[in-house]
Coordinates of C-alpha atoms and ligand atoms in Angstrom, one line a residue:
X1 CA -0.1 69.9 -47.7
X2 CA 3.3 71.7 -48.3
X3 CA 4.4 72.1 -44.5
X4 CA 7.3 73.6 -45.6
X5 CA 6.4 76.9 -46.7
X6 CA 8.4 79.9 -45.8
X7 CA 7.8 80.8 -42.0
X8 CA 5.6 83.6 -41.3
X9 CA 7.3 86.8 -39.9
X10 CA 4.3 88.2 -37.9
X11 CA 1.7 85.9 -35.6
X12 CA -1.0 86.1 -32.0
X13 CA 0.4 83.0 -31.6
X14 CA 3.4 81.0 -31.8
X15 CA 3.2 77.5 -30.9
X16 CA 5.7 75.5 -30.4
X17 CA 5.1 72.1 -31.0
X18 CA 2.8 70.2 -33.5
X19 CA 2.0 66.9 -31.0
X20 CA -1.4 66.8 -30.2
X21 CA -1.6 69.4 -27.4
X22 CA -0.3 71.6 -29.9
X23 CA -2.6 70.0 -32.7
X24 CA -5.4 70.9 -30.9
X25 CA -4.3 74.3 -29.8
X26 CA -3.5 75.3 -33.4
X27 CA -7.1 74.0 -34.8
X28 CA -8.9 76.3 -31.8
X29 CA -7.0 79.2 -32.7
X30 CA -7.8 78.7 -37.0
X31 CA -11.4 77.9 -36.0
X32 CA -11.6 81.2 -33.7
X33 CA -10.2 83.4 -36.8
X34 CA -6.7 84.3 -35.0
X35 CA -3.6 84.7 -36.2
X36 CA -1.1 81.6 -35.1
X37 CA 2.0 79.7 -36.7
X38 CA 2.5 76.5 -35.0
X39 CA 5.8 75.1 -36.1
X40 CA 7.8 71.3 -35.3
X41 CA 11.5 70.5 -35.3
X42 CA 10.5 67.0 -37.1
X43 CA 10.4 66.7 -40.5
X44 CA 7.1 64.5 -40.6
X45 CA 4.4 64.0 -37.3
X46 CA 5.3 60.9 -35.2
X47 CA 4.2 57.8 -36.7
X48 CA 4.1 55.8 -33.3
X49 CA 0.8 54.8 -31.4
X50 CA 2.0 55.6 -27.7
X51 CA -0.9 57.4 -25.7
X52 CA -3.7 54.9 -26.6
X53 CA -7.0 56.0 -24.2
X54 CA -8.8 59.0 -25.0
X55 CA -11.1 59.6 -22.3
X56 CA -15.2 61.1 -21.9
X57 CA -14.1 64.6 -21.1
X58 CA -11.8 65.2 -24.3
X59 CA -14.0 63.3 -26.3
X60 CA -16.7 66.4 -25.4
X61 CA -13.6 68.4 -25.9
X62 CA -12.7 67.9 -29.2
X63 CA -16.4 67.9 -30.1
X64 CA -16.0 71.6 -30.1
X65 CA -13.6 71.1 -33.2
X66 CA -15.6 68.9 -34.4
X67 CA -13.3 66.3 -34.7
X68 CA -14.7 63.4 -32.0
X69 CA -17.4 62.5 -34.6
X70 CA -14.2 60.8 -37.0
X71 CA -12.3 59.7 -33.0
X72 CA -15.3 57.5 -32.2
X73 CA -15.6 56.2 -35.7
X74 CA -11.2 55.3 -36.1
X75 CA -11.5 54.1 -32.4
X76 CA -12.5 51.0 -30.4
X77 CA -15.1 52.0 -27.7
X78 CA -14.4 50.6 -24.7
X79 CA -16.7 51.2 -21.3
X80 CA -15.0 49.4 -18.5
X81 CA -11.9 49.3 -16.6
X82 CA -11.7 46.7 -14.1
X83 CA -8.1 45.7 -11.6
X84 CA -7.2 42.4 -11.2
X85 CA -4.4 40.0 -9.3
X86 CA -4.4 37.2 -12.0
X87 CA -7.9 35.9 -12.2
X88 CA -8.7 37.4 -9.6
X89 CA -11.1 41.1 -10.4
X90 CA -10.8 43.1 -7.4
X91 CA -12.5 46.0 -9.0
X92 CA -14.7 47.4 -11.7
X93 CA -15.5 50.7 -13.2
X94 CA -17.7 51.1 -15.0
X95 CA -18.3 54.0 -16.8
X96 CA -21.4 53.4 -19.3
X97 CA -23.4 55.2 -16.7
X98 CA -20.8 58.6 -16.7
X99 CA -22.8 61.7 -17.2
X100 CA -22.1 62.5 -21.3
X101 CA -22.9 61.6 -24.1
X102 CA -19.5 59.4 -24.7
X103 CA -19.7 57.1 -21.2
X104 CA -17.0 55.0 -22.1
X105 CA -13.2 55.4 -23.0
X106 CA -12.0 55.5 -26.6
X107 CA -9.3 53.3 -27.4
X108 CA -7.2 55.0 -31.2
X109 CA -3.3 55.0 -31.4
X110 CA -2.0 58.7 -30.9
X111 CA -1.2 58.8 -35.1
X112 CA -4.6 58.1 -35.3
X113 CA -5.6 60.6 -33.0
X114 CA -3.1 63.7 -34.7
X115 CA -3.8 62.4 -38.2
X116 CA -7.5 63.3 -37.1
X117 CA -6.4 66.8 -35.5
X118 CA -3.7 67.5 -38.3
X119 CA -7.2 66.9 -41.2
X120 CA -9.3 69.5 -39.1
X121 CA -6.4 71.8 -38.8
X122 CA -6.1 71.8 -43.1
X123 CA -10.0 72.2 -43.1
X124 CA -9.5 75.0 -41.5
X125 CA -7.1 76.7 -43.4
X126 CA -3.6 75.5 -41.2
X127 CA -0.9 73.7 -41.5
X128 CA 2.1 72.6 -40.0
X129 CA 5.5 75.1 -40.4
X130 CA 7.4 71.9 -40.2
X131 CA 10.9 71.2 -40.3
X132 CA 11.3 74.4 -37.6
X133 CA 13.1 73.5 -34.6
X134 CA 12.5 76.5 -32.0
X135 CA 16.6 77.2 -30.3
X136 CA 15.7 80.3 -28.3
X137 CA 12.8 82.8 -27.2
X138 CA 12.8 86.2 -25.7
X139 CA 10.1 88.2 -24.7
X140 CA 9.9 92.0 -24.1
X141 CA 6.4 94.2 -23.3
X142 CA 4.8 93.8 -26.2
X143 CA 5.4 90.3 -27.2
X144 CA 8.0 87.1 -28.0
X145 CA 11.0 86.7 -30.5
X146 CA 11.6 83.2 -31.5
X147 CA 14.1 82.8 -33.0
X148 CA 15.1 78.8 -34.9
X149 CA 17.5 76.8 -35.7
X150 CA 17.9 77.4 -39.3
X151 CA 18.3 81.6 -38.1
X152 CA 14.6 82.9 -39.0
X153 CA 12.7 84.7 -36.1
X154 CA 8.9 85.3 -35.8
X155 CA 7.2 88.1 -33.2
X156 CA 4.4 87.2 -31.9
X157 CA 2.4 88.2 -29.4
X158 CA 2.1 85.4 -27.2
X159 CA 4.2 81.5 -27.2
X160 CA 2.8 78.4 -25.6
X161 CA 5.7 75.8 -25.5
X162 CA 3.8 72.0 -26.5
X163 CA 7.2 71.2 -27.1
X164 CA 6.8 67.9 -24.8
X165 CA 8.5 66.6 -21.7
X166 CA 12.5 68.1 -22.7
X167 CA 10.2 71.3 -23.4
X168 CA 13.2 74.4 -24.3
X169 CA 10.1 76.5 -24.1
X170 CA 9.6 76.2 -20.4
X171 CA 13.5 76.1 -20.2
X172 CA 13.7 79.4 -21.9
X173 CA 10.7 80.9 -18.9
X174 CA 13.1 79.2 -16.5
X175 CA 10.3 77.6 -14.8
X176 CA 11.3 74.9 -12.5
X177 CA 9.7 71.3 -14.0
X178 CA 9.6 70.4 -9.9
X179 CA 9.3 66.2 -9.9
X180 CA 11.2 63.2 -10.2
X181 CA 11.8 59.8 -12.2
X182 CA 10.8 56.4 -11.0
X183 CA 12.8 53.7 -11.0
X184 CA 11.0 50.9 -12.6
X185 CA 11.2 51.6 -16.9
X186 CA 7.5 51.3 -18.8
X187 CA 7.6 48.8 -21.7
X188 CA 5.0 49.6 -24.0
X189 CA 4.2 47.0 -26.5
X190 CA 1.4 46.6 -29.5
X191 CA 0.6 43.6 -30.6
X192 CA -1.7 40.0 -32.1
X193 CA -1.8 37.8 -29.7
X194 CA -4.6 35.3 -28.4
X195 CA -6.3 36.7 -25.8
X196 CA -9.5 34.5 -24.7
X197 CA -10.5 38.2 -22.1
X198 CA -13.4 40.6 -23.2
X199 CA -12.5 43.6 -25.5
X200 CA -14.6 46.2 -24.2
X201 CA -12.3 46.4 -20.9
X202 CA -9.3 48.1 -20.2
X203 CA -7.4 45.2 -17.9
X204 CA -5.3 46.2 -15.3
X205 CA -3.1 42.7 -13.5
X206 CA -1.5 44.3 -10.1
X207 CA 1.6 41.8 -9.2
X208 CA 4.1 41.9 -6.6
X209 CA 6.6 41.8 -9.9
X210 CA 5.1 45.0 -11.2
X211 CA 1.6 46.8 -12.9
X212 CA 0.5 45.3 -16.7
X213 CA -2.1 47.4 -18.3
X214 CA -4.4 45.0 -21.2
X215 CA -5.8 46.6 -23.3
X216 CA -7.7 46.0 -27.3
X217 CA -7.0 48.7 -29.8
X218 CA -9.3 49.0 -32.8
X219 CA -7.4 46.3 -35.9
X220 CA -7.3 43.2 -33.8
X221 CA -4.1 44.2 -31.6
X222 CA -4.0 44.8 -28.8
X223 CA -2.4 46.7 -26.0
X224 CA 0.2 46.3 -23.5
X225 CA 2.3 48.0 -21.0
X226 CA 4.1 47.0 -17.7
X227 CA 6.5 47.9 -15.3
X228 CA 9.7 46.6 -15.2
X229 CA 13.1 46.9 -13.9
X230 CA 14.4 47.0 -17.3
X231 CA 13.8 45.7 -20.9
X232 CA 15.9 45.9 -23.7
X233 CA 14.9 49.3 -25.8
X234 CA 12.3 47.1 -28.3
X235 CA 11.2 44.3 -26.2
X236 CA 9.9 40.7 -28.4
X237 CA 8.2 39.0 -28.2
X238 CA 9.1 36.4 -25.7
X239 CA 9.9 39.5 -23.4
X240 CA 6.6 40.8 -23.1
X241 CA 5.0 36.6 -23.1
X242 CA 7.4 36.4 -20.4
X243 CA 5.5 39.3 -18.7
X244 CA 2.2 38.2 -19.0
X245 CA 3.2 34.4 -17.8
X246 CA 4.1 35.8 -14.4
X247 CA 1.1 39.1 -14.4
X248 CA -1.7 38.4 -16.6
X249 CA -4.6 35.8 -16.3
X250 CA -3.4 32.2 -15.2
X251 CA -6.6 30.1 -17.1
X252 CA -6.4 31.7 -19.1
X253 CA -3.0 32.5 -20.5
X254 CA -2.6 34.5 -22.9
X255 CA -0.7 33.5 -26.9
X256 CA 1.1 36.6 -28.8
X257 CA 1.8 36.0 -32.2
X258 CA 3.6 38.7 -33.0
X259 CA 4.7 42.1 -32.3
X260 CA 3.6 45.4 -34.3
X261 CA 5.9 47.5 -32.2
X262 CA 7.1 48.3 -28.7
X263 CA 9.0 50.4 -26.9
X264 CA 11.0 51.0 -23.6
X265 CA 10.4 54.9 -22.0
X266 CA 11.8 56.1 -18.7
X267 CA 8.7 57.7 -17.2
X268 CA 8.8 61.0 -14.5
X269 CA 6.4 62.5 -12.4
X270 CA 6.4 66.1 -12.7
X271 CA 4.5 69.3 -12.6
X272 CA 5.5 73.4 -13.7
X273 CA 6.1 75.5 -11.0
X274 CA 3.6 78.1 -13.3
X275 CA 1.8 77.9 -16.6
X276 CA 2.2 80.8 -17.7
X277 CA 5.8 83.7 -17.1
X278 CA 4.6 87.0 -18.8
X279 CA 3.5 86.4 -22.2
X280 CA 4.7 82.5 -22.6
X281 CA 2.7 79.5 -21.8
X282 CA 2.9 76.5 -21.1
X283 CA 0.6 73.2 -22.6
X284 CA 0.6 69.3 -21.8
X285 CA 3.9 67.2 -21.2
X286 CA 5.9 70.5 -21.5
X287 CA 3.3 70.8 -18.0
X288 CA 3.0 68.0 -16.7
X289 CA 4.5 64.4 -16.8
X290 CA 3.6 61.2 -15.0
X291 CA 2.7 58.0 -15.0
X292 CA 1.2 56.6 -17.8
X293 CA -1.6 54.6 -15.1
X294 CA -4.7 55.6 -16.5
X295 CA -3.6 57.1 -19.8
X296 CA -4.4 60.5 -19.0
X297 CA -1.2 62.2 -19.9
X298 CA -2.1 63.1 -23.2
X299 CA -5.5 63.7 -22.3
X300 CA -5.0 66.1 -20.1
X301 CA -2.6 67.4 -22.7
X302 CA -5.7 68.3 -25.1
X303 CA -8.1 70.0 -22.4
X304 CA -5.2 72.2 -21.3
X305 CA -4.6 73.7 -25.1
X306 CA -8.7 74.0 -25.3
X307 CA -8.5 75.6 -22.1
X308 CA -5.8 78.0 -23.0
X309 CA -7.8 77.7 -26.5
X310 CA -11.0 79.8 -24.9
X311 CA -8.7 82.6 -22.7
X312 CA -6.0 83.9 -26.0
X313 CA -9.6 84.0 -28.4
X314 CA -11.1 86.1 -25.2
X315 CA -8.3 88.4 -25.1
X316 CA -6.7 88.4 -28.5
X317 CA -10.1 88.1 -30.4
X318 CA -12.9 89.2 -28.4
X319 CA -10.8 92.3 -26.6
X320 CA -10.6 90.9 -23.0
X321 CA -8.3 92.2 -20.5
X322 CA -5.0 90.4 -20.2
X323 CA -5.4 89.1 -17.2
X324 CA -8.0 87.0 -18.3
X325 CA -4.8 84.5 -19.3
X326 CA -3.5 84.3 -15.9
X327 CA -6.5 82.3 -15.4
X328 CA -5.2 79.8 -17.3
X329 CA -3.2 78.4 -14.2
X330 CA -5.4 78.4 -12.1
X331 CA -7.5 76.4 -13.8
X332 CA -5.4 73.7 -15.2
X333 CA -2.4 73.5 -13.1
X334 CA -4.7 72.1 -9.9
X335 CA -5.6 69.8 -12.4
X336 CA -2.7 68.1 -13.3
X337 CA -1.8 68.5 -9.6
X338 CA -4.2 66.1 -9.2
X339 CA -3.8 63.5 -12.4
X340 CA 0.0 63.1 -11.3
X341 CA -0.6 62.2 -7.7
X342 CA -3.7 59.3 -8.9
X343 CA -1.7 58.3 -11.8
X344 CA 1.6 58.5 -9.1
X345 CA -1.5 56.2 -6.2
X346 CA -2.3 54.0 -8.6
X347 CA 1.2 52.6 -9.2
X348 CA 2.3 52.9 -6.3
X349 CA -0.3 50.9 -5.1
X350 CA -0.4 48.1 -7.6
X351 CA 3.9 47.0 -6.9
X352 CA 3.3 46.2 -3.9
X353 CA 5.5 43.5 -3.0
X354 CA 4.9 42.3 0.3
X355 CA 2.9 39.5 1.0
X356 CA 0.4 40.5 3.8
X357 CA 0.3 44.4 2.8
X358 CA -0.7 42.6 -0.7
X359 CA -3.4 41.4 1.0
X360 CA -4.7 43.3 2.6
X361 CA -4.8 45.5 -0.4
X362 CA -7.2 43.0 -2.6
X363 CA -9.3 42.6 0.6
X364 CA -10.2 46.1 0.3
X365 CA -10.4 46.4 -3.1
X366 CA -12.8 43.3 -3.2
X367 CA -14.7 45.6 -0.3
X368 CA -14.4 49.2 -1.9
X369 CA -15.8 47.0 -5.3
X370 CA -19.3 46.4 -3.2
X371 CA -19.5 50.3 -2.9
X372 CA -21.4 52.1 -5.8
X373 CA -20.3 55.4 -4.8
X374 CA -16.7 54.8 -5.2
X375 CA -17.0 53.3 -8.8
X376 CA -18.7 56.4 -9.3
X377 CA -16.1 58.2 -8.1
X378 CA -13.0 57.1 -9.5
X379 CA -15.2 56.7 -13.0
X380 CA -15.4 60.5 -13.0
X381 CA -11.6 60.7 -12.0
X382 CA -10.3 58.8 -15.2
X383 CA -12.6 60.1 -17.3
X384 CA -11.2 64.0 -16.4
X385 CA -15.5 64.6 -16.3
X386 CA -15.2 65.2 -12.6
X387 CA -13.1 68.2 -13.3
X388 CA -14.9 70.2 -15.5
X389 CA -15.0 73.9 -15.7
X390 CA -17.4 74.8 -18.4
X391 CA -20.2 72.7 -16.1
X392 CA -19.4 74.5 -12.6
X393 CA -17.6 73.7 -9.6
X394 CA -15.9 70.4 -9.3
X395 CA -17.9 67.3 -8.4
Ligands
FAD1 C1 7.2 56.4 -25.3 C2 5.9 57.0 -25.3 C3 5.1 55.8 -25.0 C4 3.4 57.0 -24.1 N1 2.6 56.2 -23.6 C5 1.8 56.4 -23.8 C6 0.5 55.8 -22.7 O1 0.5 54.5 -22.8 N2 -0.4 56.8 -22.0 C7 -0.4 58.2 -22.2 O2 -1.4 58.7 -22.1 N3 1.1 58.7 -23.0 C8 1.7 58.1 -23.3 N4 2.8 58.8 -23.4 C9 3.0 59.8 -23.5 C10 2.2 60.7 -24.4 O3 2.9 60.7 -25.8 C11 1.9 62.3 -24.2 O4 1.8 62.6 -23.3 C12 1.9 63.1 -25.4 O5 2.4 63.2 -26.4 C13 1.6 64.2 -25.1 O6 1.7 65.4 -25.9 P1 2.7 67.1 -25.9 O7 1.7 67.2 -27.3 O8 2.1 67.5 -24.9 O9 4.2 66.6 -26.4 P2 4.3 65.5 -28.0 O10 3.5 64.1 -28.4 O11 5.8 65.5 -27.4 O12 4.8 66.7 -29.1 C14 6.1 67.9 -28.3 C15 6.1 68.1 -30.5 O13 6.9 69.6 -30.2 C16 7.8 69.1 -31.4 N5 9.1 70.2 -30.3 C17 10.3 69.5 -29.0 N6 10.7 70.6 -29.2 C18 10.5 71.2 -30.4 C19 11.3 72.8 -30.6 N7 12.4 73.3 -29.9 N8 11.4 73.0 -32.1 C20 10.1 73.0 -32.2 N9 8.9 71.7 -31.9 C21 9.1 70.9 -31.4 C22 8.2 67.6 -31.4 O14 8.5 66.8 -32.3 C23 7.1 66.8 -31.2 O15 6.2 67.0 -32.2 C24 3.7 58.0 -24.1 C25 5.1 59.3 -24.0 C26 6.2 57.6 -25.1 C27 7.3 58.6 -25.3

């Protein structure tokens, strides 16, 4: 579909950013029959695999948009996380007894997830208007006016910043992005490798040198994520091999055959002080960023979009009072607060370098491994089923 059509002059909801969060919101709006315009500054969608983990709660939310079946068809079902110290399993977290129709983690590259969402957007009559870069945003009592870099303007009742970590929408609202930056860098690599451990597990290797996560991806690839002090912009096979040799399994070592894609990025743990400023809302990375340990970023953002969509629909289509929209921050900000804290803890605990503390940690994890309630609680948290407002109270 030609995405370069002229920008409409007016709409109900202006959505800035067509990543997974903006796409989810646009599909929801189109499906509900609420006029929305989705703009993105890039001439084409991203084609890198970045966030590869889709959790149970996200699949439940996306089922309402009729995209979960397609995601499950394209992805790889992984029902277990393990925490390891070299060859020793310290803790096993099973997802297969979770109270959901999706009792697992789905491994699927982000570009595939975005493709499935985009196809669904087209099938419900929507589109991405690109390339249109929002330059400024002004609001008054009756609405918002977005101005693009090319000078075009668009008037809307509400605007949503789904424009990522460096959100210009957030900047224009003046909402503070409170938090900090991890000293360490994260390396990501999608590789082909000889790997002798189960493909039905996401494995978190705890090591004094840093965390390494290994998981299988569809198509015979593996995803490696690691914290490092320094790394080249595109880590090589040798670089990733050295990380696995130093931190991964010793008895059945991995052997990298080739690197399909690799990247290095700096991670922040930050949370927007507010999710709403007048007629403007924030969702996804624009509102919260954190360590990728646990693969929560995109999941939390997609769920933000679904929650905001149902409130915007209530107001714009069903005539509910504007105050309904205040509930978005109350509903979603505590979820991100918990995710930022949980992923921060996982990252810190994973990288303890004092030998006595490391021994204590390992002993504690092995002891906790005998407590089913601990597994269940962690699985509920990681899958994000623990904060399920549609099922009522927090479990
Ligand atoms: C290298 C890398 C690796 C990652 N790996 C993982 C991982 O392993 N696990 C994980 O959970 N998360 C990971 N993440 C984070 C994950 O990709 C994000 O949480 C997710 O993409 C958030 O989606 P989003 O839609 O909020 O924002 P984004 O995906 O960042 O999308 C924002 C969109 O807004 C557009 N945009 C920005 N500014 C403007 C503007 N002014 N006007 C118009 N459009 C604009 C951009 O072009 C972009 O398309 C990774 C991120 C990176 C960068």
